[in-house]
Amino acid sequence: MTASDKTDHIPGKVWFVGAGPGDPELITVKGQRLLQQAGAVLYAGSLVNQAATMYTPDTCKIRDSKDMTLAEITDWLIAQAQRHQTVVRLQTGDPGLYGALVEMVQALDAAGIHWAVVPGVSSAMAAAATAGETLTLPEVTQTVILTRVAGRTPMPAGEELEALAAHHTTLCIFLSITLLPDVQRALLAAGWADDAPILVVQKASWPDQEKIVRGTLSDIRAKCRAEKINSQAMIIASPALGARYWPEIQHSKLYDAEFSHRFRQAVKP
């Protein structure tokens, strides 16, 4: 028996890397490093900007998953982990948000494949950033709800949009641009006004492709239709939208000269 016969083959590791919202420069440094050393990359081509794979070496095996089933995806990842030390599953935004993460890692666990997650920038944050908006504002809203409208995937009991909207906090609504009438009905039923500001951003951060649409609860659907926005869009409803144009806002206590904390003593007037 040779030494190689005595040594068990140790499979590589699968990394679920958040590619961010679209701009390839918004991937994390760690995510970029893993792509640079990857032997195989499976990317979500229907959502991830293919430019995010530009960091891979010439020898890397690259596959688009947009036409694959869950079983085909996990079989591919397992097979590549048997051949390569570093395998990357490149996903849009953050893998933990609407990314079918648990469904995939269960199969890897069953196959004895090690895996880890590298978080990414969510389209919710990118949409707010590209529009110059804040998701929280002192004494206006300090809560952000990330949710979606029920479609082919139902919502758990108690998580209907109307119930969540009743809190009148910031709502970042994923995967729901084709269901804008449902969004409008839910917010109106929860007591939001017809003229409540609504922001829609399509392909936030995608170079030369993003669209920003501002409107109200009553007219946002018509404005999105005029811009032909029917996919890959984030809907944000928030009492803080447009705050930079308000004549007065409450300032954060963190930077208030009369507020003490462990790094600075208050300056009394």
Short mmCIF file of C-alpha atoms in Angstrom, two decimals, residues 47-159:
data_model
loop_
_atom_site.label_atom_id
_atom_site.label_comp_id
_atom_site.label_asym_id
_atom_site.label_seq_id
_atom_site.Cartn_x
_atom_site.Cartn_y
_atom_site.Cartn_z
CA LEU A 47 -29.04 38.63 -10.94
CA VAL A 48 -25.29 38.93 -10.40
CA ASN A 49 -23.48 41.26 -12.74
CA GLN A 50 -21.15 38.96 -14.67
CA ALA A 51 -18.39 41.53 -14.19
CA ALA A 52 -18.11 40.22 -10.63
CA THR A 53 -16.36 37.16 -12.08
CA MET A 54 -13.61 39.33 -13.59
CA TYR A 55 -11.49 38.67 -10.51
CA THR A 56 -11.17 34.95 -11.24
CA PRO A 57 -7.97 33.36 -12.61
CA ASP A 58 -7.87 32.14 -16.22
CA THR A 59 -7.86 28.52 -15.04
CA CYS A 60 -11.07 28.91 -13.01
CA LYS A 61 -14.10 26.89 -14.07
CA ILE A 62 -17.04 29.32 -14.27
CA ARG A 63 -20.68 28.28 -14.52
CA ASP A 64 -23.88 30.32 -14.66
CA SER A 65 -26.66 28.85 -12.49
CA LYS A 66 -29.66 30.63 -13.97
CA ASP A 67 -30.91 27.49 -15.76
CA MET A 68 -30.11 25.05 -12.92
CA THR A 69 -32.36 23.43 -10.33
CA LEU A 70 -31.46 23.28 -6.64
CA ALA A 71 -30.30 19.66 -6.98
CA GLU A 72 -28.12 20.56 -9.99
CA ILE A 73 -26.60 23.49 -8.10
CA THR A 74 -25.69 21.45 -5.03
CA ASP A 75 -24.43 18.50 -7.11
CA TRP A 76 -22.17 20.91 -9.04
CA LEU A 77 -20.80 22.51 -5.86
CA ILE A 78 -20.11 19.12 -4.30
CA ALA A 79 -18.40 17.83 -7.45
CA GLN A 80 -16.21 20.92 -7.73
CA ALA A 81 -15.27 20.76 -4.04
CA GLN A 82 -13.89 17.28 -4.74
CA ARG A 83 -11.56 18.82 -7.35
CA HIS A 84 -10.70 22.28 -6.04
CA GLN A 85 -9.58 23.72 -2.71
CA THR A 86 -11.70 26.87 -3.08
CA VAL A 87 -15.16 26.88 -4.67
CA VAL A 88 -17.28 30.04 -4.73
CA ARG A 89 -21.02 30.27 -5.00
CA LEU A 90 -21.44 33.93 -5.98
CA GLN A 91 -24.83 35.33 -5.02
CA THR A 92 -26.52 38.67 -5.42
CA GLY A 93 -26.60 41.04 -2.46
CA ASP A 94 -26.12 39.10 0.77
CA PRO A 95 -26.46 35.30 0.76
CA GLY A 96 -28.62 35.35 3.88
CA LEU A 97 -31.36 37.45 2.29
CA TYR A 98 -33.65 35.53 -0.08
CA GLY A 99 -30.67 33.46 -1.16
CA ALA A 100 -31.87 29.86 -0.55
CA LEU A 101 -28.80 29.49 1.64
CA VAL A 102 -30.14 26.85 4.03
CA GLU A 103 -31.50 24.75 1.15
CA MET A 104 -28.03 24.55 -0.38
CA VAL A 105 -25.96 24.04 2.74
CA GLN A 106 -28.12 21.14 3.92
CA ALA A 107 -26.94 19.18 0.90
CA LEU A 108 -23.32 20.19 1.55
CA ASP A 109 -23.61 19.13 5.19
CA ALA A 110 -24.99 15.76 4.11
CA ALA A 111 -22.04 15.32 1.73
CA GLY A 112 -19.49 16.30 4.37
CA ILE A 113 -18.41 19.45 2.50
CA HIS A 114 -17.17 22.38 4.57
CA TRP A 115 -18.65 25.77 3.75
CA ALA A 116 -18.73 29.36 4.98
CA VAL A 117 -20.49 32.63 4.16
CA VAL A 118 -19.00 35.98 3.20
CA PRO A 119 -21.66 38.69 3.62
CA GLY A 120 -22.42 41.20 0.90
CA VAL A 121 -23.99 44.61 0.42
CA SER A 122 -27.76 44.29 0.15
CA SER A 123 -29.72 45.99 -2.61
CA ALA A 124 -31.75 47.66 0.15
CA MET A 125 -28.68 49.57 1.34
CA ALA A 126 -27.48 50.20 -2.21
CA ALA A 127 -30.87 51.60 -3.24
CA ALA A 128 -30.90 54.04 -0.33
CA ALA A 129 -27.30 55.01 -1.01
CA THR A 130 -27.73 55.67 -4.71
CA ALA A 131 -30.83 57.79 -3.99
CA GLY A 132 -29.11 59.73 -1.21
CA GLU A 133 -31.60 58.61 1.42
CA THR A 134 -31.28 57.45 5.02
CA LEU A 135 -33.21 54.44 6.30
CA THR A 136 -33.30 55.74 9.87
CA LEU A 137 -33.74 59.21 11.31
CA PRO A 138 -33.90 60.36 14.95
CA GLU A 139 -37.47 60.69 16.24
CA VAL A 140 -38.88 59.68 12.83
CA THR A 141 -38.00 56.01 12.44
CA GLN A 142 -35.39 53.82 14.09
CA THR A 143 -36.55 50.53 12.59
CA VAL A 144 -36.01 48.98 9.17
CA ILE A 145 -38.15 46.05 8.03
CA LEU A 146 -36.83 43.90 5.18
CA THR A 147 -39.72 42.01 3.62
CA ARG A 148 -41.55 41.04 0.46
CA VAL A 149 -45.09 40.57 -0.81
CA ALA A 150 -46.55 37.08 -1.07
CA GLY A 151 -46.34 35.69 -4.57
CA ARG A 152 -45.55 32.11 -5.47
CA THR A 153 -43.79 32.01 -2.11
CA PRO A 154 -46.40 32.61 0.61
CA MET A 155 -45.76 34.77 3.65
CA PRO A 156 -45.86 33.23 7.14
CA ALA A 157 -48.87 34.14 9.28
CA GLY A 158 -48.45 37.57 10.85
CA GLU A 159 -45.92 38.76 8.25
#
